[in-house]
PDB file of C-alpha atoms in Angstrom:
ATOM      1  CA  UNK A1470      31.086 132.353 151.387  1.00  0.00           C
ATOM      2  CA  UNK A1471      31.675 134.976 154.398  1.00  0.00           C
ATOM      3  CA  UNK A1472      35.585 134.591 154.175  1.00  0.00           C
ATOM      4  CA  UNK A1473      35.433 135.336 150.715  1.00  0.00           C
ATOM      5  CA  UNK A1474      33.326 138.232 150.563  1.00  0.00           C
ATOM      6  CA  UNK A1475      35.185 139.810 153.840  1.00  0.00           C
ATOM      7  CA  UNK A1476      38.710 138.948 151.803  1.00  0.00           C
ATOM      8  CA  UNK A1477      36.965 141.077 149.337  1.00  0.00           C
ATOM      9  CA  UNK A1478      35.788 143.533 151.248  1.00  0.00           C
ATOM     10  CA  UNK A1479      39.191 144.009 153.448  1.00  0.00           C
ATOM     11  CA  UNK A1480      41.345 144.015 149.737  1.00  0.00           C
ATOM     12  CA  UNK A1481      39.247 146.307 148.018  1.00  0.00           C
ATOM     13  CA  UNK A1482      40.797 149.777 149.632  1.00  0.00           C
ATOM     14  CA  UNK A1483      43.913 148.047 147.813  1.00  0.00           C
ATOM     15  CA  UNK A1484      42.549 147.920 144.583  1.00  0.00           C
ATOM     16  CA  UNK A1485      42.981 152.374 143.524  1.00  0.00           C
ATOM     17  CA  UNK A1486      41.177 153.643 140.760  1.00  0.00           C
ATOM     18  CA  UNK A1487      43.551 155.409 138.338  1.00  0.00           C
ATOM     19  CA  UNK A1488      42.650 158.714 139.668  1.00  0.00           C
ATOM     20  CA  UNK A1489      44.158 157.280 143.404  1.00  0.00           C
ATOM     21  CA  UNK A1490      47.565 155.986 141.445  1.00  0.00           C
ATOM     22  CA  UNK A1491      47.995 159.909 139.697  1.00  0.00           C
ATOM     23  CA  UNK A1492      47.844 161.155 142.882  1.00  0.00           C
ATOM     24  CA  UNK A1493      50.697 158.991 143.976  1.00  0.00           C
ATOM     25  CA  UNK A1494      53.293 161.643 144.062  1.00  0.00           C
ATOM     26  CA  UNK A1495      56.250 159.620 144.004  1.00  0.00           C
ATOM     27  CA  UNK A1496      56.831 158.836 140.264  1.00  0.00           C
ATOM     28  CA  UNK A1497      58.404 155.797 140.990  1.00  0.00           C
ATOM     29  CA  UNK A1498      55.759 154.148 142.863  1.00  0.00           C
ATOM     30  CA  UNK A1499      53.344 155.768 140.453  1.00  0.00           C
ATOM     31  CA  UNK A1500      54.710 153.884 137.671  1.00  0.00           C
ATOM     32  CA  UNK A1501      54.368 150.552 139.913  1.00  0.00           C
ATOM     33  CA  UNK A1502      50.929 151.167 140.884  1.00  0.00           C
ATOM     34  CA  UNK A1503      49.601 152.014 137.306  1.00  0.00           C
ATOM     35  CA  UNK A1504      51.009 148.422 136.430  1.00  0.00           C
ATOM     36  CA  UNK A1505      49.580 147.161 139.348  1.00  0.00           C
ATOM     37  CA  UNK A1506      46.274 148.882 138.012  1.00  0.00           C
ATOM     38  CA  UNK A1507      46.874 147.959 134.146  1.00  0.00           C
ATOM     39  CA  UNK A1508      46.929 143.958 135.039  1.00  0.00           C
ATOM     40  CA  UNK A1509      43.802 143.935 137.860  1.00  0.00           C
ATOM     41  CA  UNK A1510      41.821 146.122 135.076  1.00  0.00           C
ATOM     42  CA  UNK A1511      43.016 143.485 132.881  1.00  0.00           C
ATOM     43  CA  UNK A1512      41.609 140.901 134.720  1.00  0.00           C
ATOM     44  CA  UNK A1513      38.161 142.417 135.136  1.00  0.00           C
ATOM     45  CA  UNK A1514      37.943 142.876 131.463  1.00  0.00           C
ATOM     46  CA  UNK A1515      38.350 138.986 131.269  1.00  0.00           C
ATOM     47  CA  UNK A1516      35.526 138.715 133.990  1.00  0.00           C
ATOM     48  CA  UNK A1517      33.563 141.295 131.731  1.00  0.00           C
ATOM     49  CA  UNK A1518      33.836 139.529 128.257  1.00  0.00           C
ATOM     50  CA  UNK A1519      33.255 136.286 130.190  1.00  0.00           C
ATOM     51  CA  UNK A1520      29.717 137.487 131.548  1.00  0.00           C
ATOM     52  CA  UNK A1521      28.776 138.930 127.751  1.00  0.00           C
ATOM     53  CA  UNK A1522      29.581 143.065 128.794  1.00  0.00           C
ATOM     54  CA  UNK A1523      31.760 143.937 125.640  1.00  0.00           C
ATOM     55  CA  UNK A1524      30.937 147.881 126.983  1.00  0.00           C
ATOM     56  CA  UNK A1525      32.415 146.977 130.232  1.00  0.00           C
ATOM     57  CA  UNK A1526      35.207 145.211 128.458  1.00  0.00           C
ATOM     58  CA  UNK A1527      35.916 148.092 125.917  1.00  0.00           C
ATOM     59  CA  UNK A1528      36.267 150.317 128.708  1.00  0.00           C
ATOM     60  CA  UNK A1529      38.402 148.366 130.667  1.00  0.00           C
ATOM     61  CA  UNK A1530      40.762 147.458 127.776  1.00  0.00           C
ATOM     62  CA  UNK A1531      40.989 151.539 127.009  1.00  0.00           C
ATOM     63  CA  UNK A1532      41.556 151.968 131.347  1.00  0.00           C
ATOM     64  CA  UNK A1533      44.905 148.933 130.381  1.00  0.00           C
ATOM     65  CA  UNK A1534      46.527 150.978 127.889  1.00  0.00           C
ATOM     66  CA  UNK A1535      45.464 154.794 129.841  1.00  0.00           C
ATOM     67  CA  UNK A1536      47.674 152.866 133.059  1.00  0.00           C
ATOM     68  CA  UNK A1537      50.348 151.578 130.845  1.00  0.00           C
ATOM     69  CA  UNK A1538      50.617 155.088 128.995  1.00  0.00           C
ATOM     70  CA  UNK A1539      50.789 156.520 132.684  1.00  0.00           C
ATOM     71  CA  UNK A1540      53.849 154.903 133.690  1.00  0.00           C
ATOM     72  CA  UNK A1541      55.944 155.565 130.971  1.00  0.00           C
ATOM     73  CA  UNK A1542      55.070 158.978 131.578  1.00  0.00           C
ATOM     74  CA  UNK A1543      56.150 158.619 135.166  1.00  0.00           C
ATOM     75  CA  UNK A1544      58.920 157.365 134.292  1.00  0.00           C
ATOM     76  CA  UNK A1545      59.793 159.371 131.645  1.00  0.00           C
ATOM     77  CA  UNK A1546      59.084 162.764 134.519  1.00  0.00           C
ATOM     78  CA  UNK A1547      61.340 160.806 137.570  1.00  0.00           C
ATOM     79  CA  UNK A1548      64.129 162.688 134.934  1.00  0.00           C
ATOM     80  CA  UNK A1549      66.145 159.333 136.158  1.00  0.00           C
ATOM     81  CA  UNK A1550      68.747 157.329 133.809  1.00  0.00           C
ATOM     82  CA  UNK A1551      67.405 154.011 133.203  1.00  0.00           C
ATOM     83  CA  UNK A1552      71.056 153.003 132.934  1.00  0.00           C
ATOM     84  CA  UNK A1553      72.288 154.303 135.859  1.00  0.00           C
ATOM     85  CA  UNK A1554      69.036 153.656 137.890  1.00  0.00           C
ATOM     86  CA  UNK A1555      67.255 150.557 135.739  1.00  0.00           C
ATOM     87  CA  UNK A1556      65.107 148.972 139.053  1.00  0.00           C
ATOM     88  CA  UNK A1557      61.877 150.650 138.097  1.00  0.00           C
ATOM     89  CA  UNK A1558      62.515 150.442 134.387  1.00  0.00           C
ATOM     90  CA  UNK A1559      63.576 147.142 134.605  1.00  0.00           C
ATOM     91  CA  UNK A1560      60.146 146.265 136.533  1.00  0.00           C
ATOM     92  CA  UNK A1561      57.821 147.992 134.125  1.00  0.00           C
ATOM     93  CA  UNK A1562      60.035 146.534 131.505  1.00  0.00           C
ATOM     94  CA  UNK A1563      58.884 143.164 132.686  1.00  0.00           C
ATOM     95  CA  UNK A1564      55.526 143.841 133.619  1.00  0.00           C
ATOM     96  CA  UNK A1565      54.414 145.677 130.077  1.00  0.00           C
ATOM     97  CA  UNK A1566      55.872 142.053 128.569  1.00  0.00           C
ATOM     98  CA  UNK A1567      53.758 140.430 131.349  1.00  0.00           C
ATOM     99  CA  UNK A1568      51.001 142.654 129.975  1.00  0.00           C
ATOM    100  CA  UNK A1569      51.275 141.904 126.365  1.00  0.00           C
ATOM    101  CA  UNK A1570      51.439 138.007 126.927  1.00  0.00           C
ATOM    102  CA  UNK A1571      48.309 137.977 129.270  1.00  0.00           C
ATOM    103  CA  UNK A1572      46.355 140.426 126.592  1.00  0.00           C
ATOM    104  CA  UNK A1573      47.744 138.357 123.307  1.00  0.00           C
ATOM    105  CA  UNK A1574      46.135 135.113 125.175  1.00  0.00           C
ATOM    106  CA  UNK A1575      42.905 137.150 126.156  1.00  0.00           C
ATOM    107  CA  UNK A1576      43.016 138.055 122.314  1.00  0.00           C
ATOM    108  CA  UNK A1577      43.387 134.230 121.529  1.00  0.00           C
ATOM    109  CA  UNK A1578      40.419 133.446 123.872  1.00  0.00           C
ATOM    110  CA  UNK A1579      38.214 135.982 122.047  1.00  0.00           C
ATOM    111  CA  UNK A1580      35.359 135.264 119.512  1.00  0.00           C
ATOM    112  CA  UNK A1581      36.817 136.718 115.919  1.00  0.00           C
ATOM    113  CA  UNK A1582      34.241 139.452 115.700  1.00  0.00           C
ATOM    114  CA  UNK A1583      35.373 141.009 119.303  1.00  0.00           C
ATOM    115  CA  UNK A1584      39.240 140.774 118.384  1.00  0.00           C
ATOM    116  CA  UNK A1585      39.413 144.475 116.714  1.00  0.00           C
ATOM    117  CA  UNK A1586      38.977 145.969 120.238  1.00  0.00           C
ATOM    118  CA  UNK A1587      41.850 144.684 121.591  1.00  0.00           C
ATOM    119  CA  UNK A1588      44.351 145.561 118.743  1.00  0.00           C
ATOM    120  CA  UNK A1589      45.155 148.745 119.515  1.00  0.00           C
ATOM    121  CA  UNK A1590      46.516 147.863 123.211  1.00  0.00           C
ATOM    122  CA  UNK A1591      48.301 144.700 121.993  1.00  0.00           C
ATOM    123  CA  UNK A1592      50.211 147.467 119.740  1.00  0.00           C
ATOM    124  CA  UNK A1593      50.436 150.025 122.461  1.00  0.00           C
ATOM    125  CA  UNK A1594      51.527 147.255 125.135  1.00  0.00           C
ATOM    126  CA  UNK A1595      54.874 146.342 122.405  1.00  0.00           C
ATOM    127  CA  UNK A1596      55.196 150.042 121.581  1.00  0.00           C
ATOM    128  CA  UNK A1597      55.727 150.484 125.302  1.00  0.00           C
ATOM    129  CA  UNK A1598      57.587 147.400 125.943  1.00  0.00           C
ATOM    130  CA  UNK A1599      60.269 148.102 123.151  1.00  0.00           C
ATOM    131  CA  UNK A1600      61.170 151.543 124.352  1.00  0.00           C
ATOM    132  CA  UNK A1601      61.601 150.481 128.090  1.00  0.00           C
ATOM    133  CA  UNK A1602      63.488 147.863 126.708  1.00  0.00           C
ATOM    134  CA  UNK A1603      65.560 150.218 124.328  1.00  0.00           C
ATOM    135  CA  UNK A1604      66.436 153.086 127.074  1.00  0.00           C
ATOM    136  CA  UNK A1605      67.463 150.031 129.477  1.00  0.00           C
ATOM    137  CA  UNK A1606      69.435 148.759 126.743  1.00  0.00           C
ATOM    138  CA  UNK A1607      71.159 152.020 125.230  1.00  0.00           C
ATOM    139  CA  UNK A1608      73.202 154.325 126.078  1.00  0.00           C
ATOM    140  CA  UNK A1609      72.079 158.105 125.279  1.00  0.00           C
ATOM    141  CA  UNK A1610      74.793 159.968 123.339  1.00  0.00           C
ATOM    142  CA  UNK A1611      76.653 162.619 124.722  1.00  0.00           C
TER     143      UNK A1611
END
């Protein structure tokens, strides 16, 4: 029980609120830390249903889609080509799919009544995913 609450201890300076990962001034590594946020906030709204907090969970599901919305933003500010540079597209690409296939299952795990709260991310996490996706994918006109 000591090992695990001094792994906990020792991680938790790695675990940034969302504030910490807007002050990341490299947009790059802001758009991987928001992920990085998006699934661990994720997770805790698993814990959070789990124990019977559907305010905790709301919240929680709202802080998922606020990271996600954050590093398209990033991304969309770096002013890069995701053609010519695709590495950080590419990995929020595959995270945001990540994303949608852990939340569809948390969806699938929730009582009927609770489902409506986690519609509008589900929808926001494909939004997301299809225009990464596309701007990898396409080439912008000249």
């Amino acid at each position: 029980m000591r090992v695990l609450l001094a792994i906990l201890i020792s991680c938790s300076p790695l675990l940034a609120d969302l504030g910490q990962v807007r002050a990341e001034p490299n947009l790059e590594k802001r758009s991987r830390a928001a992920l990085d946020h998006a699934e661990q906030a994720l997770k805790e709204s698993r814990r959070a249903y789990a124990d019977g907090n559907l305010q905790l969970t709301t919240e929680l599901l709202e802080e998922v889609g606020e990271s996600v919305d954050l590093v398209e933003a990033s991304l969309k500010a770096s002013g890069k080509d995701p053609i010519k540079s695709p590495k950080y597209f590419k990995i929020a690409e595959i995270k945001t799919g990540s994303l949608l296939r852990s939340v569809e299952a948390f969806s699938r795990d929730m009582n009927d009544a609770d489902r409506p709260m986690i519609e509008k991310l589900k929808e926001k996490l494909q939004d997301t995913h299809d225009r990464l996706l596309q701007a990898i994918m396409t080439r912008k006109k000249k």
